[in-house]
mmCIF file of C-alpha atoms and ligand atoms in Angstrom:
data_model
loop_
_atom_site.group_PDB
_atom_site.id
_atom_site.type_symbol
_atom_site.label_atom_id
_atom_site.label_comp_id
_atom_site.label_asym_id
_atom_site.label_seq_id
_atom_site.Cartn_x
_atom_site.Cartn_y
_atom_site.Cartn_z
ATOM 1 C CA MET J 1 -0.102 0.467 -0.017
ATOM 2 C CA PHE J 2 1.476 3.457 -0.953
ATOM 3 C CA ARG J 3 0.688 6.382 1.537
ATOM 4 C CA THR J 4 2.985 8.949 -0.026
ATOM 5 C CA ALA J 5 3.536 10.364 -3.787
ATOM 6 C CA VAL J 6 6.468 12.920 -4.274
ATOM 7 C CA VAL J 7 5.347 15.016 -7.761
ATOM 8 C CA ARG J 8 7.740 17.934 -8.926
ATOM 9 C CA ARG J 9 5.441 20.867 -10.582
ATOM 10 C CA PRO J 10 6.924 20.623 -14.489
ATOM 11 C CA ALA J 11 9.171 23.596 -15.021
ATOM 12 C CA ARG J 12 8.488 26.688 -17.823
ATOM 13 C CA SER J 13 11.776 25.012 -19.467
ATOM 14 C CA LEU J 14 9.917 22.103 -20.207
ATOM 15 C CA ALA J 15 10.314 22.228 -23.836
ATOM 16 C CA ALA J 16 14.533 21.427 -23.812
ATOM 17 C CA GLY J 17 13.553 18.609 -22.278
ATOM 18 C CA ILE J 18 15.806 15.399 -23.680
ATOM 19 C CA THR J 19 13.214 13.511 -26.325
ATOM 20 C CA SER J 20 13.745 10.869 -28.970
ATOM 21 C CA SER J 21 10.191 11.975 -30.393
ATOM 22 C CA PRO J 22 10.858 15.621 -31.492
ATOM 23 C CA HIS J 23 8.492 15.625 -34.423
ATOM 24 C CA LEU J 24 5.562 15.099 -31.587
ATOM 25 C CA GLY J 25 6.205 19.201 -31.646
ATOM 26 C CA ALA J 26 7.471 21.014 -28.346
ATOM 27 C CA PRO J 27 5.524 20.585 -25.104
ATOM 28 C CA ASP J 28 2.745 23.248 -24.449
ATOM 29 C CA TYR J 29 3.799 24.099 -20.808
ATOM 30 C CA ASP J 30 -0.124 25.479 -19.573
ATOM 31 C CA ARG J 31 -1.601 22.237 -20.646
ATOM 32 C CA ALA J 32 1.136 20.490 -19.602
ATOM 33 C CA LEU J 33 0.731 22.189 -15.788
ATOM 34 C CA GLY J 34 -3.273 20.931 -16.394
ATOM 35 C CA GLN J 35 -2.606 17.786 -17.110
ATOM 36 C CA HIS J 36 -0.278 18.037 -13.857
ATOM 37 C CA ASP J 37 -2.770 18.736 -11.739
ATOM 38 C CA ALA J 38 -5.187 15.949 -12.986
ATOM 39 C CA TYR J 39 -1.848 13.573 -12.627
ATOM 40 C CA ILE J 40 -1.987 14.817 -8.828
ATOM 41 C CA ARG J 41 -5.720 14.466 -8.406
ATOM 42 C CA ALA J 42 -5.740 11.096 -10.047
ATOM 43 C CA LEU J 43 -3.377 9.943 -7.480
ATOM 44 C CA GLU J 44 -5.299 11.440 -4.434
ATOM 45 C CA ALA J 45 -8.250 9.663 -5.597
ATOM 46 C CA CYS J 46 -5.835 6.304 -4.871
ATOM 47 C CA GLY J 47 -5.867 6.844 -1.528
ATOM 48 C CA VAL J 48 -2.098 8.864 -1.390
ATOM 49 C CA SER J 49 -0.813 11.622 0.199
ATOM 50 C CA VAL J 50 0.930 13.519 -2.431
ATOM 51 C CA THR J 51 3.769 16.148 -1.740
ATOM 52 C CA VAL J 52 4.252 18.858 -4.749
ATOM 53 C CA LEU J 53 8.054 20.331 -5.081
ATOM 54 C CA GLU J 54 8.025 23.661 -6.759
ATOM 55 C CA ALA J 55 9.030 23.664 -10.278
ATOM 56 C CA LEU J 56 13.185 23.906 -11.223
ATOM 57 C CA GLU J 57 13.874 25.843 -14.172
ATOM 58 C CA GLU J 58 17.036 24.948 -14.745
ATOM 59 C CA PHE J 59 16.200 21.181 -15.136
ATOM 60 C CA PRO J 60 14.065 20.646 -17.718
ATOM 61 C CA ASP J 61 13.697 17.050 -17.245
ATOM 62 C CA SER J 62 13.128 17.508 -13.061
ATOM 63 C CA CYS J 63 8.898 16.732 -13.238
ATOM 64 C CA PHE J 64 10.053 13.046 -13.980
ATOM 65 C CA VAL J 65 10.721 13.068 -10.498
ATOM 66 C CA GLU J 66 10.919 8.750 -10.415
ATOM 67 C CA ASP J 67 14.417 8.725 -12.440
ATOM 68 C CA THR J 68 16.076 10.744 -8.830
ATOM 69 C CA ALA J 69 15.490 7.820 -6.261
ATOM 70 C CA VAL J 70 14.386 4.448 -6.056
ATOM 71 C CA CYS J 71 11.748 4.980 -2.503
ATOM 72 C CA LEU J 72 11.080 1.527 0.016
ATOM 73 C CA ARG J 73 8.418 2.230 2.693
ATOM 74 C CA ASP J 74 11.478 3.625 5.468
ATOM 75 C CA ARG J 75 14.437 4.325 3.051
ATOM 76 C CA ALA J 76 15.307 5.650 -0.086
ATOM 77 C CA VAL J 77 18.486 5.084 -2.831
ATOM 78 C CA LEU J 78 19.500 8.300 -4.741
ATOM 79 C CA SER J 79 20.350 7.600 -8.206
ATOM 80 C CA ASN J 80 22.738 8.815 -10.537
ATOM 81 C CA PRO J 81 21.272 9.491 -13.478
ATOM 82 C CA GLY J 82 22.699 8.550 -16.906
ATOM 83 C CA ALA J 83 22.155 12.007 -18.767
ATOM 84 C CA PRO J 84 24.429 14.814 -17.444
ATOM 85 C CA SER J 85 21.592 17.264 -17.429
ATOM 86 C CA ARG J 86 20.069 15.697 -14.992
ATOM 87 C CA THR J 87 22.452 14.716 -12.675
ATOM 88 C CA GLY J 88 21.374 18.252 -10.383
ATOM 89 C CA GLU J 89 18.091 17.312 -10.278
ATOM 90 C CA VAL J 90 19.036 14.741 -7.162
ATOM 91 C CA GLU J 91 20.522 17.093 -4.614
ATOM 92 C CA GLU J 92 17.030 18.445 -4.999
ATOM 93 C CA MET J 93 15.525 15.688 -4.388
ATOM 94 C CA GLU J 94 17.348 14.610 -1.353
ATOM 95 C CA ARG J 95 16.291 17.740 0.322
ATOM 96 C CA ALA J 96 12.974 17.024 -0.258
ATOM 97 C CA LEU J 97 13.246 13.227 0.788
ATOM 98 C CA ARG J 98 15.203 14.359 4.235
ATOM 99 C CA SER J 99 11.245 14.948 5.000
ATOM 100 C CA PHE J 100 10.654 11.727 4.866
ATOM 101 C CA PHE J 101 13.364 9.399 5.774
ATOM 102 C CA PRO J 102 16.093 9.984 8.210
ATOM 103 C CA SER J 103 19.616 10.619 6.479
ATOM 104 C CA ASP J 104 20.949 7.122 7.986
ATOM 105 C CA ARG J 105 18.380 5.703 5.368
ATOM 106 C CA ILE J 106 19.254 7.913 2.384
ATOM 107 C CA TYR J 107 21.660 6.326 0.324
ATOM 108 C CA ARG J 108 23.234 6.617 -3.059
ATOM 109 C CA ILE J 109 24.207 5.215 -6.381
ATOM 110 C CA ARG J 110 27.838 6.718 -6.626
ATOM 111 C CA GLU J 111 30.162 7.443 -9.902
ATOM 112 C CA PRO J 112 31.391 5.421 -11.960
ATOM 113 C CA GLY J 113 27.556 3.857 -11.463
ATOM 114 C CA THR J 114 24.483 5.464 -13.192
ATOM 115 C CA LEU J 115 20.974 4.673 -12.670
ATOM 116 C CA GLU J 116 17.771 6.292 -13.516
ATOM 117 C CA GLY J 117 14.346 4.987 -11.333
ATOM 118 C CA GLY J 118 12.374 4.524 -14.721
ATOM 119 C CA ASP J 119 14.923 1.512 -14.971
ATOM 120 C CA VAL J 120 14.234 0.004 -11.839
ATOM 121 C CA LEU J 121 10.576 -2.169 -11.839
ATOM 122 C CA ARG J 122 9.241 -3.803 -8.512
ATOM 123 C CA THR J 123 7.044 -6.645 -8.649
ATOM 124 C CA ASP J 124 5.718 -8.586 -6.015
ATOM 125 C CA THR J 125 8.450 -10.810 -5.634
ATOM 126 C CA GLU J 126 11.569 -8.869 -6.863
ATOM 127 C CA PHE J 127 13.330 -6.070 -8.455
ATOM 128 C CA PHE J 128 14.354 -5.758 -12.016
ATOM 129 C CA VAL J 129 17.248 -3.240 -12.735
ATOM 130 C CA GLY J 130 16.965 -2.323 -16.703
ATOM 131 C CA LEU J 131 20.380 -1.781 -18.408
ATOM 132 C CA SER J 132 19.798 0.712 -20.803
ATOM 133 C CA GLY J 133 21.734 3.814 -21.953
ATOM 134 C CA ARG J 134 21.081 5.560 -18.745
ATOM 135 C CA THR J 135 21.405 2.693 -16.483
ATOM 136 C CA ASN J 136 24.997 1.016 -16.279
ATOM 137 C CA LYS J 137 25.773 -2.148 -14.989
ATOM 138 C CA GLU J 138 27.985 -0.476 -11.938
ATOM 139 C CA GLY J 139 24.942 1.659 -11.268
ATOM 140 C CA ALA J 140 22.739 -1.603 -11.306
ATOM 141 C CA ILE J 141 25.038 -3.766 -9.248
ATOM 142 C CA GLN J 142 24.927 -0.858 -6.714
ATOM 143 C CA LEU J 143 21.103 -0.877 -5.657
ATOM 144 C CA LEU J 144 21.003 -4.651 -6.706
ATOM 145 C CA THR J 145 23.533 -5.010 -3.542
ATOM 146 C CA LEU J 146 21.480 -2.449 -1.327
ATOM 147 C CA LEU J 147 19.048 -4.190 -1.904
ATOM 148 C CA ARG J 148 20.223 -7.658 -1.191
ATOM 149 C CA ASP J 149 21.789 -6.727 1.765
ATOM 150 C CA TRP J 150 18.239 -5.866 2.746
ATOM 151 C CA GLY J 151 16.541 -9.039 2.184
ATOM 152 C CA ILE J 152 15.082 -8.183 -1.047
ATOM 153 C CA PRO J 153 15.872 -10.146 -4.657
ATOM 154 C CA GLY J 154 16.749 -8.141 -7.857
ATOM 155 C CA GLN J 155 18.555 -8.998 -11.176
ATOM 156 C CA ALA J 156 19.618 -7.065 -13.758
ATOM 157 C CA VAL J 157 18.174 -7.830 -17.259
ATOM 158 C CA PRO J 158 19.006 -5.428 -20.206
ATOM 159 C CA VAL J 159 16.447 -3.058 -22.351
ATOM 160 C CA PRO J 160 16.495 -3.742 -25.846
ATOM 161 C CA GLY J 161 16.578 -0.580 -27.641
ATOM 162 C CA ILE J 162 14.165 1.976 -25.531
ATOM 163 C CA LEU J 163 15.111 4.566 -22.773
ATOM 164 C CA HIS J 164 14.192 2.709 -19.864
ATOM 165 C CA LEU J 165 12.886 -0.659 -18.534
ATOM 166 C CA LYS J 166 9.635 1.096 -17.660
ATOM 167 C CA THR J 167 9.508 2.563 -21.335
ATOM 168 C CA GLY J 168 8.181 -0.600 -22.951
ATOM 169 C CA MET J 169 6.540 -2.435 -19.095
ATOM 170 C CA SER J 170 4.741 -1.948 -15.893
ATOM 171 C CA LEU J 171 3.263 -3.472 -13.187
ATOM 172 C CA VAL J 172 -0.624 -3.557 -12.985
ATOM 173 C CA HIS J 173 -3.000 -5.663 -11.068
ATOM 174 C CA GLY J 174 -2.526 -8.892 -9.636
ATOM 175 C CA GLY J 175 0.996 -9.227 -10.318
ATOM 176 C CA ARG J 176 0.707 -9.049 -14.095
ATOM 177 C CA LEU J 177 2.989 -7.528 -16.733
ATOM 178 C CA LEU J 178 2.283 -4.849 -18.820
ATOM 179 C CA VAL J 179 4.660 -5.361 -21.586
ATOM 180 C CA THR J 180 5.410 -4.328 -25.133
ATOM 181 C CA GLU J 181 6.592 -6.802 -28.164
ATOM 182 C CA GLU J 182 9.862 -6.883 -27.334
ATOM 183 C CA PHE J 183 9.194 -7.908 -23.596
ATOM 184 C CA ALA J 184 6.312 -10.739 -24.578
ATOM 185 C CA ASP J 185 8.807 -13.535 -24.443
ATOM 186 C CA TYR J 186 11.537 -12.039 -23.056
ATOM 187 C CA PRO J 187 12.930 -14.771 -20.433
ATOM 188 C CA PRO J 188 13.603 -13.146 -17.223
ATOM 189 C CA PHE J 189 9.387 -11.824 -17.387
ATOM 190 C CA ARG J 190 8.816 -15.838 -17.937
ATOM 191 C CA ALA J 191 7.050 -16.521 -15.027
ATOM 192 C CA PHE J 192 4.617 -13.395 -15.090
ATOM 193 C CA GLU J 193 1.468 -13.229 -16.758
ATOM 194 C CA LYS J 194 1.596 -10.702 -19.471
ATOM 195 C CA ILE J 195 -0.897 -8.274 -20.899
ATOM 196 C CA LEU J 196 0.598 -7.329 -24.469
ATOM 197 C CA VAL J 197 0.159 -4.000 -25.440
ATOM 198 C CA PRO J 198 -1.103 -3.394 -29.308
ATOM 199 C CA THR J 199 2.057 -2.132 -30.739
ATOM 200 C CA GLU J 200 0.251 1.222 -31.905
ATOM 201 C CA GLU J 201 -0.504 1.304 -28.448
ATOM 202 C CA ALA J 202 3.170 1.020 -27.188
ATOM 203 C CA TYR J 203 3.195 4.376 -24.744
ATOM 204 C CA ALA J 204 0.642 2.880 -23.176
ATOM 205 C CA ALA J 205 2.836 0.188 -21.415
ATOM 206 C CA ASN J 206 3.785 2.628 -18.787
ATOM 207 C CA CYS J 207 0.600 2.216 -16.391
ATOM 208 C CA LEU J 208 0.600 3.274 -12.692
ATOM 209 C CA TRP J 209 -0.522 0.936 -10.382
ATOM 210 C CA VAL J 210 -1.258 2.848 -7.292
ATOM 211 C CA ASN J 211 -3.275 0.293 -4.456
ATOM 212 C CA GLY J 212 -5.203 -1.488 -6.488
ATOM 213 C CA ASN J 213 -6.458 1.292 -8.816
ATOM 214 C CA VAL J 214 -4.258 1.643 -12.334
ATOM 215 C CA ILE J 215 -4.054 4.950 -13.801
ATOM 216 C CA VAL J 216 -3.470 4.578 -17.602
ATOM 217 C CA PRO J 217 -3.082 7.289 -20.134
ATOM 218 C CA ALA J 218 -5.605 9.166 -21.967
ATOM 219 C CA GLY J 219 -5.964 8.265 -25.517
ATOM 220 C CA TYR J 220 -5.323 4.510 -25.847
ATOM 221 C CA PRO J 221 -8.661 2.743 -26.041
ATOM 222 C CA GLY J 222 -6.688 -0.808 -26.278
ATOM 223 C CA VAL J 223 -4.618 -0.987 -23.027
ATOM 224 C CA ARG J 224 -7.456 1.026 -21.577
ATOM 225 C CA ARG J 225 -9.919 -2.034 -22.256
ATOM 226 C CA ALA J 226 -7.070 -4.251 -21.594
ATOM 227 C CA VAL J 227 -7.068 -3.566 -17.951
ATOM 228 C CA GLU J 228 -10.515 -2.509 -17.498
ATOM 229 C CA GLY J 229 -10.828 -6.476 -18.154
ATOM 230 C CA LEU J 230 -8.653 -7.103 -14.977
ATOM 231 C CA GLY J 231 -11.327 -5.925 -12.699
ATOM 232 C CA CYS J 232 -10.010 -3.313 -11.326
ATOM 233 C CA ARG J 233 -10.584 0.742 -11.229
ATOM 234 C CA VAL J 234 -9.120 2.281 -13.942
ATOM 235 C CA LEU J 235 -8.572 6.036 -13.928
ATOM 236 C CA GLU J 236 -7.414 8.033 -17.232
ATOM 237 C CA VAL J 237 -4.880 10.750 -17.372
ATOM 238 C CA ASP J 238 -3.861 12.582 -21.004
ATOM 239 C CA THR J 239 -0.105 12.496 -20.507
ATOM 240 C CA SER J 240 0.299 14.039 -24.115
ATOM 241 C CA GLU J 241 2.347 16.712 -23.538
ATOM 242 C CA PHE J 242 5.183 15.030 -21.351
ATOM 243 C CA ARG J 243 5.209 12.229 -23.705
ATOM 244 C CA LYS J 244 7.008 14.554 -26.267
ATOM 245 C CA ILE J 245 9.569 14.709 -24.188
ATOM 246 C CA ASP J 246 9.694 10.725 -23.397
ATOM 247 C CA GLY J 247 7.845 11.200 -20.042
ATOM 248 C CA GLY J 248 5.042 8.773 -19.231
ATOM 249 C CA LEU J 249 2.836 8.230 -15.705
ATOM 250 C CA THR J 250 4.986 6.826 -13.519
ATOM 251 C CA CYS J 251 8.143 9.046 -14.205
ATOM 252 C CA LEU J 252 6.086 12.442 -12.424
ATOM 253 C CA SER J 253 6.438 10.321 -8.894
ATOM 254 C CA LEU J 254 8.226 8.994 -6.473
ATOM 255 C CA LEU J 255 5.552 6.425 -4.216
ATOM 256 C CA PHE J 256 6.018 4.769 -1.062
HETATM 257 N N1 LIG O 301 13.168 13.410 -21.007
HETATM 258 C C1 LIG O 301 12.740 12.578 -19.832
HETATM 259 C C2 LIG O 301 14.416 11.698 -19.668
HETATM 260 O O1 LIG O 301 15.071 11.663 -20.727
HETATM 261 O O2 LIG O 301 15.056 12.097 -19.043
#
């Protein structure tokens, strides 16, 4: 059960965020703010208390707070983003997380390790850490070692040609995985029941499970129908402006 979410307001500099999809155009700041408001309301409707941090103009991607830390109920691991323009976001998040965790329960991924939270998938049984362009082997080993010391199993998995592991999959109701084509037969996830996302709706593989509810991005009817079929409550939030800079639903919050 998640009790807390931490989010950060989008910065006016949002349009300078890193993107692999320039053809989608620049995000509209006012529309992004409205979508962020709706996201906060959806989290609250799922029973979590939301802490809203101020925008950081010097960091265009800083609303994607998921990448800056991995939070468990009683401790947090600050990340070390593989994107150089994002490393300064971590210090800002550390300040915020000190309100939630004692300083001796705040750990960090250190050089030469890099890790972004978008590569960290928590399931009911274990953690998976994606090896991507943003998370390297050393960063994954550092996180997996901490988890192992805390009695939590985990493993590193290569990420095939997408930004983060959770760009192509997310945990939904009943411990199932919503996955894109690349992960349909991926050996590390063999044991999981999977729901395959239609290729044309690949963006919606990144949904957000919160306390028995699933938040899905607006505009992906196939994914919405599939998730509704699981018998859980489905909430829809439009993330069109965040998609333009490679952001999805999980990226916008830290949940613990
Ligand atoms: N624009 C999100 C990221 O690339 O980190």
